[in-house]
PDB file of C-alpha atoms in Angstrom:
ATOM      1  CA  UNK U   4     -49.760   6.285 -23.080  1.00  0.00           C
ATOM      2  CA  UNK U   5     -46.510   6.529 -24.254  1.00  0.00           C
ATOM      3  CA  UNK U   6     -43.744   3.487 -23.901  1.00  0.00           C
ATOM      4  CA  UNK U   7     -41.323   4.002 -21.098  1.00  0.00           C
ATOM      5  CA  UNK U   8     -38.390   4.744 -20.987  1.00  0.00           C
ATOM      6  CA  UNK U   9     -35.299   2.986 -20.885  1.00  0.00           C
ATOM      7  CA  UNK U  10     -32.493   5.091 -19.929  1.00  0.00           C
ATOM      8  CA  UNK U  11     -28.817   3.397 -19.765  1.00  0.00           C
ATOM      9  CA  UNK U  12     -26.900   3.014 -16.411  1.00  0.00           C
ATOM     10  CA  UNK U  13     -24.770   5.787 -16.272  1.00  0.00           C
ATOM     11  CA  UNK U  14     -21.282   4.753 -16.884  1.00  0.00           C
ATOM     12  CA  UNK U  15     -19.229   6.465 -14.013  1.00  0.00           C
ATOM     13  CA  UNK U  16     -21.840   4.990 -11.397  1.00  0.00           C
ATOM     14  CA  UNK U  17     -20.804   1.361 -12.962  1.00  0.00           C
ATOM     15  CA  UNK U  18     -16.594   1.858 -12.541  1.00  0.00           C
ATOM     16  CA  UNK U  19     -14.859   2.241  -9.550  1.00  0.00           C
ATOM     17  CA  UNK U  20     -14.050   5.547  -8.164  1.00  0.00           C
ATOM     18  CA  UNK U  21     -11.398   6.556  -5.828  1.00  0.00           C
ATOM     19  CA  UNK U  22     -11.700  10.220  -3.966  1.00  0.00           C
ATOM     20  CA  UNK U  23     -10.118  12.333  -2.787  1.00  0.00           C
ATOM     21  CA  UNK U  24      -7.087  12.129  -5.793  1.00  0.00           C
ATOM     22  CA  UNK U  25      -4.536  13.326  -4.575  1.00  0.00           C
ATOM     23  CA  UNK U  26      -4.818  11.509  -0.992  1.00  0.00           C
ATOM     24  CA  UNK U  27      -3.750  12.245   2.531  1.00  0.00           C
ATOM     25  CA  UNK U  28      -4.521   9.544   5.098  1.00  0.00           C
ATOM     26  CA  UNK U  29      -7.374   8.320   3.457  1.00  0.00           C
ATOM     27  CA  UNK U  30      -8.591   7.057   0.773  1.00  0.00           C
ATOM     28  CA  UNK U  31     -12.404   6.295  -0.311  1.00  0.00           C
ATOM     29  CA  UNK U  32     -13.082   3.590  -2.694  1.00  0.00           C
ATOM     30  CA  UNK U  33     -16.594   2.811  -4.906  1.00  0.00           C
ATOM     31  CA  UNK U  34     -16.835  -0.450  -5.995  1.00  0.00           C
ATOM     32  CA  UNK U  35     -20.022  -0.743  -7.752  1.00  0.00           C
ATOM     33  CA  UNK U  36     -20.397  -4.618  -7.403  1.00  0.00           C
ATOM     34  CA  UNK U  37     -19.581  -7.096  -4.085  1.00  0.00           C
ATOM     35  CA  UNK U  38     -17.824  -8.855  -3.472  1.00  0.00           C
ATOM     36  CA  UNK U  39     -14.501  -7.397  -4.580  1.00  0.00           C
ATOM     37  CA  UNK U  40     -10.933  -7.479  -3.868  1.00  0.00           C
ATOM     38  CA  UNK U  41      -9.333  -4.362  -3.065  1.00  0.00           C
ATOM     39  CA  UNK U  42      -5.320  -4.192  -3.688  1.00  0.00           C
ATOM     40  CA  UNK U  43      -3.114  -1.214  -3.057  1.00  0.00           C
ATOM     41  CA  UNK U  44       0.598  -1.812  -5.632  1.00  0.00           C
ATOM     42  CA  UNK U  45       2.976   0.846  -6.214  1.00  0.00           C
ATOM     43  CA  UNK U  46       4.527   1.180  -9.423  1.00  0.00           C
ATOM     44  CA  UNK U  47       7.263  -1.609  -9.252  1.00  0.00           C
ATOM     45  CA  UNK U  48       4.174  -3.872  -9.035  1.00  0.00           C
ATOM     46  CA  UNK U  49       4.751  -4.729  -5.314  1.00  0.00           C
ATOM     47  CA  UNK U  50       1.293  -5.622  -3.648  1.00  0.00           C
ATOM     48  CA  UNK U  51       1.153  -3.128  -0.246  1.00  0.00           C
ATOM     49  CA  UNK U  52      -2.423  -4.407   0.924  1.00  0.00           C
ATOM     50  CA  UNK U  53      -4.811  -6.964  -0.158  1.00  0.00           C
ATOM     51  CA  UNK U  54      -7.968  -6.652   1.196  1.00  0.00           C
ATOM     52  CA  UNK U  55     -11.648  -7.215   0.618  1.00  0.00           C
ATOM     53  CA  UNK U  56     -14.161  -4.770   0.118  1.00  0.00           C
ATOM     54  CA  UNK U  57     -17.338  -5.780   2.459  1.00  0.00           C
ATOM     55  CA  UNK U  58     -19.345  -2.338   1.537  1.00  0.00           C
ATOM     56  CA  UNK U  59     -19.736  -0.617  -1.536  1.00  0.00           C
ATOM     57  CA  UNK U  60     -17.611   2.375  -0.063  1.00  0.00           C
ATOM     58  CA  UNK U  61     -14.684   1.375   1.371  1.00  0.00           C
ATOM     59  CA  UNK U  62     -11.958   3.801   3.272  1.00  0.00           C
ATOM     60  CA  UNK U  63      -8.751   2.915   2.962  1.00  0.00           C
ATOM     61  CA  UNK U  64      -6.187   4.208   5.469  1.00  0.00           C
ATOM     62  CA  UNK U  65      -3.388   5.178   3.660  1.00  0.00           C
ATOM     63  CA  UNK U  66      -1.274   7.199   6.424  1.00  0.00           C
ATOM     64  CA  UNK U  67       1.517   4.704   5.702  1.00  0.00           C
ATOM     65  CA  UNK U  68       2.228   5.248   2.455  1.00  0.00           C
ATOM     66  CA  UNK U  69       4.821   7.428   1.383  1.00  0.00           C
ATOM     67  CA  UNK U  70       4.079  10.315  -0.842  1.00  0.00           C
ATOM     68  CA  UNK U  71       3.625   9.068  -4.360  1.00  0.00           C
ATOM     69  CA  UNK U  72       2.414   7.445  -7.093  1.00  0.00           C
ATOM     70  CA  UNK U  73       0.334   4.171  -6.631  1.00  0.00           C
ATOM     71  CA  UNK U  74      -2.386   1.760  -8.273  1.00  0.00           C
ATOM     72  CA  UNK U  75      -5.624   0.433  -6.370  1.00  0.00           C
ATOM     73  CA  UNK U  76      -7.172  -2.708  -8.775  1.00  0.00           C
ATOM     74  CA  UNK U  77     -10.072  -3.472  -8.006  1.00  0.00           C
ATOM     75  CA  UNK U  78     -11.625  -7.088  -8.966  1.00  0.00           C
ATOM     76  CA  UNK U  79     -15.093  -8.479  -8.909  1.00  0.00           C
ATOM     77  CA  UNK U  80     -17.647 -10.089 -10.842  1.00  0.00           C
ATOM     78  CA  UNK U  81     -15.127 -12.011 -13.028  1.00  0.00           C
ATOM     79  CA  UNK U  82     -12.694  -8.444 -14.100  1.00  0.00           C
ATOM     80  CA  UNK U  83     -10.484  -6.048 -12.735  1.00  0.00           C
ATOM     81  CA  UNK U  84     -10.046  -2.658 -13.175  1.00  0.00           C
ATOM     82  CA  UNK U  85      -7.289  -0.137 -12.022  1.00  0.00           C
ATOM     83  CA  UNK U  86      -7.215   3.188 -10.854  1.00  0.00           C
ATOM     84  CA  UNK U  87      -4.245   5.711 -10.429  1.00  0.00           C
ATOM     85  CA  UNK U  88      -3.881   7.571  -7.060  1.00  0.00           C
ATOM     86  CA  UNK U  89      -1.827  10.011  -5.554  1.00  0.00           C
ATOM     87  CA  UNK U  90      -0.646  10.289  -1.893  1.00  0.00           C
ATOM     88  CA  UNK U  91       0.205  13.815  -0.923  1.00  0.00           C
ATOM     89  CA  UNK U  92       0.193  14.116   3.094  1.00  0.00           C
TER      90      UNK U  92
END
């Protein structure tokens, strides 16, 4: 009988993940841990949206947004990560 295996999480199913890139009027959102804290900034470091993220994918609407640039940072479990996004509509 041979020992089992112990294969490491993969990493990308640990981070979160924001599709489609570049955007329309929606945008998905993986967080892999709840709860989290979902918060759209553009890239004067205003704060558009704060909101939290109840589900492990998340849509955001994003119809609002002008074409552009923007940051989603995500934080739970004690860090925060950010992602890059585009908005093309």
């Amino acid at each position: 009988n041979a020992p089992a295996i112990h294969e490491p999480e993969n990493e990308s199913t640990r981070q979160t993940q924001v599709f489609p890139n570049p955007a329309g009027s929606q945008l998905n959102v993986f967080t892999p841990a709840l709860p989290a804290t979902l918060r759209v900034i553009d890239l004067s470091g205003r704060v558009l949206n704060e909101l939290p993220a109840t589900d492990n994918l998340t849509q955001l609407n994003t119809a609002t947004l002008a074409n552009g640039v923007y940051l989603l940072q995500t934080s739970y479990n004690g860090k925060t990560t950010t992602n890059r996004f585009v908005i093309n509509q």
